[in-house]
PDB file of C-alpha atoms in Angstrom:
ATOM      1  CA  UNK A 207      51.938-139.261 -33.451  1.00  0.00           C
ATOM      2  CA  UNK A 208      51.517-142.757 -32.147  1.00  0.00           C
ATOM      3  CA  UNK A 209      48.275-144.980 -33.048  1.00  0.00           C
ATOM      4  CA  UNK A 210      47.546-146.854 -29.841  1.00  0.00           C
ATOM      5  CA  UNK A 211      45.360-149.620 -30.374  1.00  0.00           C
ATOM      6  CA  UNK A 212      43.708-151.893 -27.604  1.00  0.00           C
ATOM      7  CA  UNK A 213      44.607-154.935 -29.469  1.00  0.00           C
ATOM      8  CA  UNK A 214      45.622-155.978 -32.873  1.00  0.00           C
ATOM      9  CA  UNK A 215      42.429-156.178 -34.997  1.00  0.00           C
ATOM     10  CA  UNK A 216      41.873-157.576 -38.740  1.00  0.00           C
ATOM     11  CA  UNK A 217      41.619-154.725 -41.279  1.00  0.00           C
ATOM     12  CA  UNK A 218      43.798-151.944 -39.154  1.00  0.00           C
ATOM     13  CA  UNK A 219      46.668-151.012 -41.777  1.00  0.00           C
ATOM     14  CA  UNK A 220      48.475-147.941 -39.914  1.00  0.00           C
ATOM     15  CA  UNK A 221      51.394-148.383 -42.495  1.00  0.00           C
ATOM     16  CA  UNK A 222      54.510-148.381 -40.775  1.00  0.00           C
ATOM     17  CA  UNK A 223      55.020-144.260 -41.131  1.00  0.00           C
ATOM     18  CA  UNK A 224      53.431-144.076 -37.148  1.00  0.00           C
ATOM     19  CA  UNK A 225      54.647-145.849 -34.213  1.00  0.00           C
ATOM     20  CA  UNK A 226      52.354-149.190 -33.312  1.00  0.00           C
ATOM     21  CA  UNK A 227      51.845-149.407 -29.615  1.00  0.00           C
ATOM     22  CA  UNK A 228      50.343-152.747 -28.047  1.00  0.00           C
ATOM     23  CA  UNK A 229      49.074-152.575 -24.343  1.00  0.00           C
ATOM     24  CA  UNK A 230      50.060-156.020 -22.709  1.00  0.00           C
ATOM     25  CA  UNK A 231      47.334-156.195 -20.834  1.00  0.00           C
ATOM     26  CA  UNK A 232      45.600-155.820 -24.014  1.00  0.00           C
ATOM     27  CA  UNK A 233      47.101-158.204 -26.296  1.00  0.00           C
ATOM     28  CA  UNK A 234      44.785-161.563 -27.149  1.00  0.00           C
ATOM     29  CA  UNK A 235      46.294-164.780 -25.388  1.00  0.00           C
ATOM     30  CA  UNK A 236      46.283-167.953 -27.068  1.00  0.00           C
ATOM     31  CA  UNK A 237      47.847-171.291 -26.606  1.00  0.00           C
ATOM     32  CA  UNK A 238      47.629-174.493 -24.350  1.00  0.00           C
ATOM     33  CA  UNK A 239      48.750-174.614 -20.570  1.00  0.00           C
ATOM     34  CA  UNK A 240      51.999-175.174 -21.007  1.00  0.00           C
ATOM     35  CA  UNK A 241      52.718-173.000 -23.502  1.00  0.00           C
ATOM     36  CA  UNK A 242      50.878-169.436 -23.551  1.00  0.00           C
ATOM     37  CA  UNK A 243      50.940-167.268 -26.916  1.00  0.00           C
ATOM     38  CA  UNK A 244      50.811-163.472 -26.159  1.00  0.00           C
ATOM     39  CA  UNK A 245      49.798-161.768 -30.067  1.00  0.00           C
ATOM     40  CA  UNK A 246      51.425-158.439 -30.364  1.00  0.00           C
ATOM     41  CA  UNK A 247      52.439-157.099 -33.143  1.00  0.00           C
ATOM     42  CA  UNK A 248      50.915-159.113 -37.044  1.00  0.00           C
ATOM     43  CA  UNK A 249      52.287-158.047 -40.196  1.00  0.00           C
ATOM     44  CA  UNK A 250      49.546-155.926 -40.791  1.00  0.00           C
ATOM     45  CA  UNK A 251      50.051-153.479 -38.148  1.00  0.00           C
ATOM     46  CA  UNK A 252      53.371-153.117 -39.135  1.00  0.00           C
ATOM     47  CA  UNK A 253      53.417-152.407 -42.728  1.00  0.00           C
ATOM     48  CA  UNK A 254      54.807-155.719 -43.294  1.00  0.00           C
ATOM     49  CA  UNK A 255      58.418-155.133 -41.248  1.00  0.00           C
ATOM     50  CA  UNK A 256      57.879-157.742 -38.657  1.00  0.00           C
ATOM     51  CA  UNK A 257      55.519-160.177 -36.491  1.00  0.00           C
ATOM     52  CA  UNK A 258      56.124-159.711 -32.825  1.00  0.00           C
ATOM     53  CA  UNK A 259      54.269-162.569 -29.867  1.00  0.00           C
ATOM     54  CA  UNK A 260      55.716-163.332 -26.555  1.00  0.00           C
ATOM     55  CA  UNK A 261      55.940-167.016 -25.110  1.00  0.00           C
ATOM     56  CA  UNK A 262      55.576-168.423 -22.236  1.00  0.00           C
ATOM     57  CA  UNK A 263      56.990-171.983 -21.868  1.00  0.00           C
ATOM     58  CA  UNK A 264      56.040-174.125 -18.568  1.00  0.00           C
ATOM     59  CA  UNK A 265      59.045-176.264 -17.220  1.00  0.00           C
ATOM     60  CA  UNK A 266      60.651-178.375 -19.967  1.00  0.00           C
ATOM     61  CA  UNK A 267      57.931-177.024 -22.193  1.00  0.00           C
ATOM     62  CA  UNK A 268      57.944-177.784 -26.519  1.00  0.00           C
ATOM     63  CA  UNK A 269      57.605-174.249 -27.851  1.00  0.00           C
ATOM     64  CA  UNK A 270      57.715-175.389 -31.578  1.00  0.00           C
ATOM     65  CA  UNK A 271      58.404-178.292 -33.730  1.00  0.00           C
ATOM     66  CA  UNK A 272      61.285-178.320 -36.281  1.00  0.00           C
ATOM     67  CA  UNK A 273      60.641-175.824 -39.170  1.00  0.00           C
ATOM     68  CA  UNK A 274      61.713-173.351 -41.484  1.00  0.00           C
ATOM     69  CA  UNK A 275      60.726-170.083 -42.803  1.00  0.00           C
ATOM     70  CA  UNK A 276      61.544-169.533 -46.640  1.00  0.00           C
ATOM     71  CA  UNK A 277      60.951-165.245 -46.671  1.00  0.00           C
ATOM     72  CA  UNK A 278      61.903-164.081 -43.274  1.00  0.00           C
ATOM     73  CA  UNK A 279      64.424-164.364 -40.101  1.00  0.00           C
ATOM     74  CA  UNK A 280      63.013-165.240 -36.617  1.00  0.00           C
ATOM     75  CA  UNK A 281      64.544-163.816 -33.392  1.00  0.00           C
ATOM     76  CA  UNK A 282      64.476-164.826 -29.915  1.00  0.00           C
ATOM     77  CA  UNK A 283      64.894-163.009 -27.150  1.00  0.00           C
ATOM     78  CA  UNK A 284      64.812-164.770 -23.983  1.00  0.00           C
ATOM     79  CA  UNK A 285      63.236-162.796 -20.953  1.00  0.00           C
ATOM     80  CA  UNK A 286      63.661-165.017 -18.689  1.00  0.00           C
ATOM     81  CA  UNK A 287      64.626-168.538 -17.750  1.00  0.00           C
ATOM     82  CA  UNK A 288      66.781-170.546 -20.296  1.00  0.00           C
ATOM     83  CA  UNK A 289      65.192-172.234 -23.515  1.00  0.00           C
ATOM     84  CA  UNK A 290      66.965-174.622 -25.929  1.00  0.00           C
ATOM     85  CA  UNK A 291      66.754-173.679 -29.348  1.00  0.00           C
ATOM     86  CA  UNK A 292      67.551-175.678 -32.658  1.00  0.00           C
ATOM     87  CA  UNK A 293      69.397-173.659 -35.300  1.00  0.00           C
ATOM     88  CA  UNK A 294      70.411-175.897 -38.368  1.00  0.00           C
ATOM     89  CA  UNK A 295      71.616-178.782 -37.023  1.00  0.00           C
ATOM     90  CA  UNK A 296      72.899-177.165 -33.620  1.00  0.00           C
ATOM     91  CA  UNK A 297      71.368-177.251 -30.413  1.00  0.00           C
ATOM     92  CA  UNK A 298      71.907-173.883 -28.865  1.00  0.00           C
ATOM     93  CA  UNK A 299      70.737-173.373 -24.711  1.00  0.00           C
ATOM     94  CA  UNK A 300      69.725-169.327 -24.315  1.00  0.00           C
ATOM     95  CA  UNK A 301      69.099-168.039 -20.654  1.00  0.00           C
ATOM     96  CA  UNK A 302      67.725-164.497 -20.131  1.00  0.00           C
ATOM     97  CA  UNK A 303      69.291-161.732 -21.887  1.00  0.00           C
ATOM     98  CA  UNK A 304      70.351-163.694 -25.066  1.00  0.00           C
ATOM     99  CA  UNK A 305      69.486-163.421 -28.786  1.00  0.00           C
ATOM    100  CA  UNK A 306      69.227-166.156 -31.322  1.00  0.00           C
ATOM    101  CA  UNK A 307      68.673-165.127 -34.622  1.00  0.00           C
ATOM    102  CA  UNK A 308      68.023-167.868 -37.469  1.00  0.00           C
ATOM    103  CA  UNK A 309      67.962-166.964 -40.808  1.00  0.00           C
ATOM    104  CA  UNK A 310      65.667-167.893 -43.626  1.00  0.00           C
ATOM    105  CA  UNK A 311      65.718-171.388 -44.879  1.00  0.00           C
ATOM    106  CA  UNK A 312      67.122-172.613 -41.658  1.00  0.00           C
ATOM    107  CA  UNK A 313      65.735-175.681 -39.790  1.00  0.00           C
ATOM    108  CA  UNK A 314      64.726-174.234 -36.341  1.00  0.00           C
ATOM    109  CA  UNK A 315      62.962-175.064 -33.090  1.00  0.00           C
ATOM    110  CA  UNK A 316      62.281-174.069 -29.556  1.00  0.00           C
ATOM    111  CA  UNK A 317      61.573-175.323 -25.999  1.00  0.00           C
ATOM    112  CA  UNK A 318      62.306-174.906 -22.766  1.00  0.00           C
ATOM    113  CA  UNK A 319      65.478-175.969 -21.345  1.00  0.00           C
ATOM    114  CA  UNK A 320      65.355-178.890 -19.372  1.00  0.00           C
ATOM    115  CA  UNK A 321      64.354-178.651 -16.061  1.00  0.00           C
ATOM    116  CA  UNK A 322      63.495-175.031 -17.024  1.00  0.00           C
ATOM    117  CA  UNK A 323      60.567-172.648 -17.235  1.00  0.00           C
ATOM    118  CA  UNK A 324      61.337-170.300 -20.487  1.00  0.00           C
ATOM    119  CA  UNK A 325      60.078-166.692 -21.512  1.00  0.00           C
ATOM    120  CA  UNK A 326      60.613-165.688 -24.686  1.00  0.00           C
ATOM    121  CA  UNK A 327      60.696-162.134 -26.969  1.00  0.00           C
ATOM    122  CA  UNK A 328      59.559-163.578 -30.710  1.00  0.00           C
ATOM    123  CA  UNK A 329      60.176-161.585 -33.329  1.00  0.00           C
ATOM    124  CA  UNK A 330      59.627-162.676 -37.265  1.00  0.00           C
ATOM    125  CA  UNK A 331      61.065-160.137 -39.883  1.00  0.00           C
ATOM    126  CA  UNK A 332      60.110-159.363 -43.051  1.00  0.00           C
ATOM    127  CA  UNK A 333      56.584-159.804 -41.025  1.00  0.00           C
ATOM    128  CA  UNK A 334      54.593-162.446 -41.721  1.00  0.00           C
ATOM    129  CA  UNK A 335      50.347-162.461 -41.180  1.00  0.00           C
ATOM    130  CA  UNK A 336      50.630-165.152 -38.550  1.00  0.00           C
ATOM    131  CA  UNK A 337      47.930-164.200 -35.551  1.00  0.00           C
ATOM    132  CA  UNK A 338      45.647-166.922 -37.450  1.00  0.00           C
ATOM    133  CA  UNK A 339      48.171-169.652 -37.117  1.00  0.00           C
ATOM    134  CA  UNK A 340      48.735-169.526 -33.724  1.00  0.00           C
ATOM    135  CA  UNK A 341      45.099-169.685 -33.451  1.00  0.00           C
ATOM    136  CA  UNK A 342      45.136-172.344 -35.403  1.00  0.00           C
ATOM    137  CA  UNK A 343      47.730-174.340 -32.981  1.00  0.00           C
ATOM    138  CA  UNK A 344      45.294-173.270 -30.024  1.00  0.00           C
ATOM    139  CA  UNK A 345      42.242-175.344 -31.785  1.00  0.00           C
ATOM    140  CA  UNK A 346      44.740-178.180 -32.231  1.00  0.00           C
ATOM    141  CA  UNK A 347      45.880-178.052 -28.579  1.00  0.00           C
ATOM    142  CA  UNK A 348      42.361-178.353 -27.499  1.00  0.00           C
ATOM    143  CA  UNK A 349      41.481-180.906 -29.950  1.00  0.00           C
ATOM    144  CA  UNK A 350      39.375-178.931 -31.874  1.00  0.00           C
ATOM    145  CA  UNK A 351      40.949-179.676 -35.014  1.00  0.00           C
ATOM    146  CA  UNK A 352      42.881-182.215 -35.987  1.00  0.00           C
ATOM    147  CA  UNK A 353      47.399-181.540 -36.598  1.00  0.00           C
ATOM    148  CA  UNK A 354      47.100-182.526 -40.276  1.00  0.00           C
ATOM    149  CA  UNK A 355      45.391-179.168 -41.146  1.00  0.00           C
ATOM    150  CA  UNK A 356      48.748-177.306 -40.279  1.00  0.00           C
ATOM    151  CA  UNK A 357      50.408-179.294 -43.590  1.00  0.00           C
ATOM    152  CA  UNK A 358      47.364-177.316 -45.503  1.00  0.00           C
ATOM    153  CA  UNK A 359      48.703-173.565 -44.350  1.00  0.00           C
ATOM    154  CA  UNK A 360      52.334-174.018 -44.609  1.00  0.00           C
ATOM    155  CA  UNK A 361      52.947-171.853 -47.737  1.00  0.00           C
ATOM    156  CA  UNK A 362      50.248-169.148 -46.360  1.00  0.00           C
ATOM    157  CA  UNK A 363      52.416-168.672 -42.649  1.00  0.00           C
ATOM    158  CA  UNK A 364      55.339-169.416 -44.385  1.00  0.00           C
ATOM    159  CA  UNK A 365      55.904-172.452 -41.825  1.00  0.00           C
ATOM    160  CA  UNK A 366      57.459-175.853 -43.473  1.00  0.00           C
ATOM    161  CA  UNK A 367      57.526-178.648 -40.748  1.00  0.00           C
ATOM    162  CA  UNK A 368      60.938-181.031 -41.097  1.00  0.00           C
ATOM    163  CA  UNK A 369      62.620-183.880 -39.375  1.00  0.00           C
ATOM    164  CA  UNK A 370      65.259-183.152 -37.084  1.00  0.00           C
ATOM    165  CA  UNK A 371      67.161-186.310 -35.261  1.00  0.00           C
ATOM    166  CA  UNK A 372      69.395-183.418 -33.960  1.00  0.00           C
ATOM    167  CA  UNK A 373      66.266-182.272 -32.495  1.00  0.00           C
ATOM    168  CA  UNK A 374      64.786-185.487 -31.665  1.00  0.00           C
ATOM    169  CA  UNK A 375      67.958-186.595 -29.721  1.00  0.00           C
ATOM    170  CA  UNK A 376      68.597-183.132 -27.779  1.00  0.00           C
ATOM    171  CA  UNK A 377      64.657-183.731 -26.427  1.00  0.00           C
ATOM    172  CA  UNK A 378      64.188-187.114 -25.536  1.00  0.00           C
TER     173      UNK A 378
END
């Protein structure tokens, strides 16, 4: 028996002994205009096995800063166009149909490829309650709070910003 729910809500806990089914045209949207945030699949509806959002990255589009996750592995599917992704200290360009899979404790970023519109598949594993911090970015995007707070959650999203020149360099 599948659980179908019209959106992910705070408080649903199906366990992960039932199939978790998201309608698209369901799912809450967040992010800026040049990078939309479709929220899937959070920890919570998924027993704790894995975070799931698409992105949607305008042309030559930042998706995410240089970071790491301590707990869990983050894979990217790209649906379509081509991104650029940092993994380590390598600089890796994905077009539709690959997989890039960094492992924990791994510097890692994202944005569309240069010259490129990017589509992305976003999957965070064990699962990590992250629906919040994406909100989070939106408020930032939109000025509503200011980017310091992010240094305040890091440990809670299991998100620790770093330096990259790698990155740095591959961007400018």
């Amino acid at each position: 028996m599948s659980i179908i729910h019209p959106g992910i809500h705070p408080g649903i806990h199906p366990g992960f002994d039932r199939s978790v089914v998201v309608r698209g045209a369901d799912a809450e949207v967040v992010g800026a205009p040049t990078a939309r945030i479709q929220l899937l699949a959070d920890s919570s509806a998924t027993g704790g096995a894995l975070s799931t959002v698409r992105v949607t990255l305008a042309k030559d589009a930042d998706g995410a800063r240089p970071h790491r996750h301590d707990a869990s592995a983050e894979m990217f599917y790209v649906l379509d166009g081509a991104v650029q992704v940092l993994s380590g200290s390598d600089i890796v360009t994905a077009e539709r149909g690959d997989v890039i899979v960094v492992p924990p404790r791994i510097a890692h970023a994202f944005a569309a490829a240069r010259g490129k519109t990017a589509e992305l598949l976003v999957v965070i594993t064990p699962g990590v309650e992250r629906f919040d911090y994406f909100r989070k970015l939106t408020r930032i995007a939109h000025g509503e709070e200011p980017p310091e707070t992010l240094r305040d959650v890091q440990e809670l999203y299991d998100t620790y910003f770093l330096s990259s020149p790698e990155w740095e360099s591959a961007r400018r």
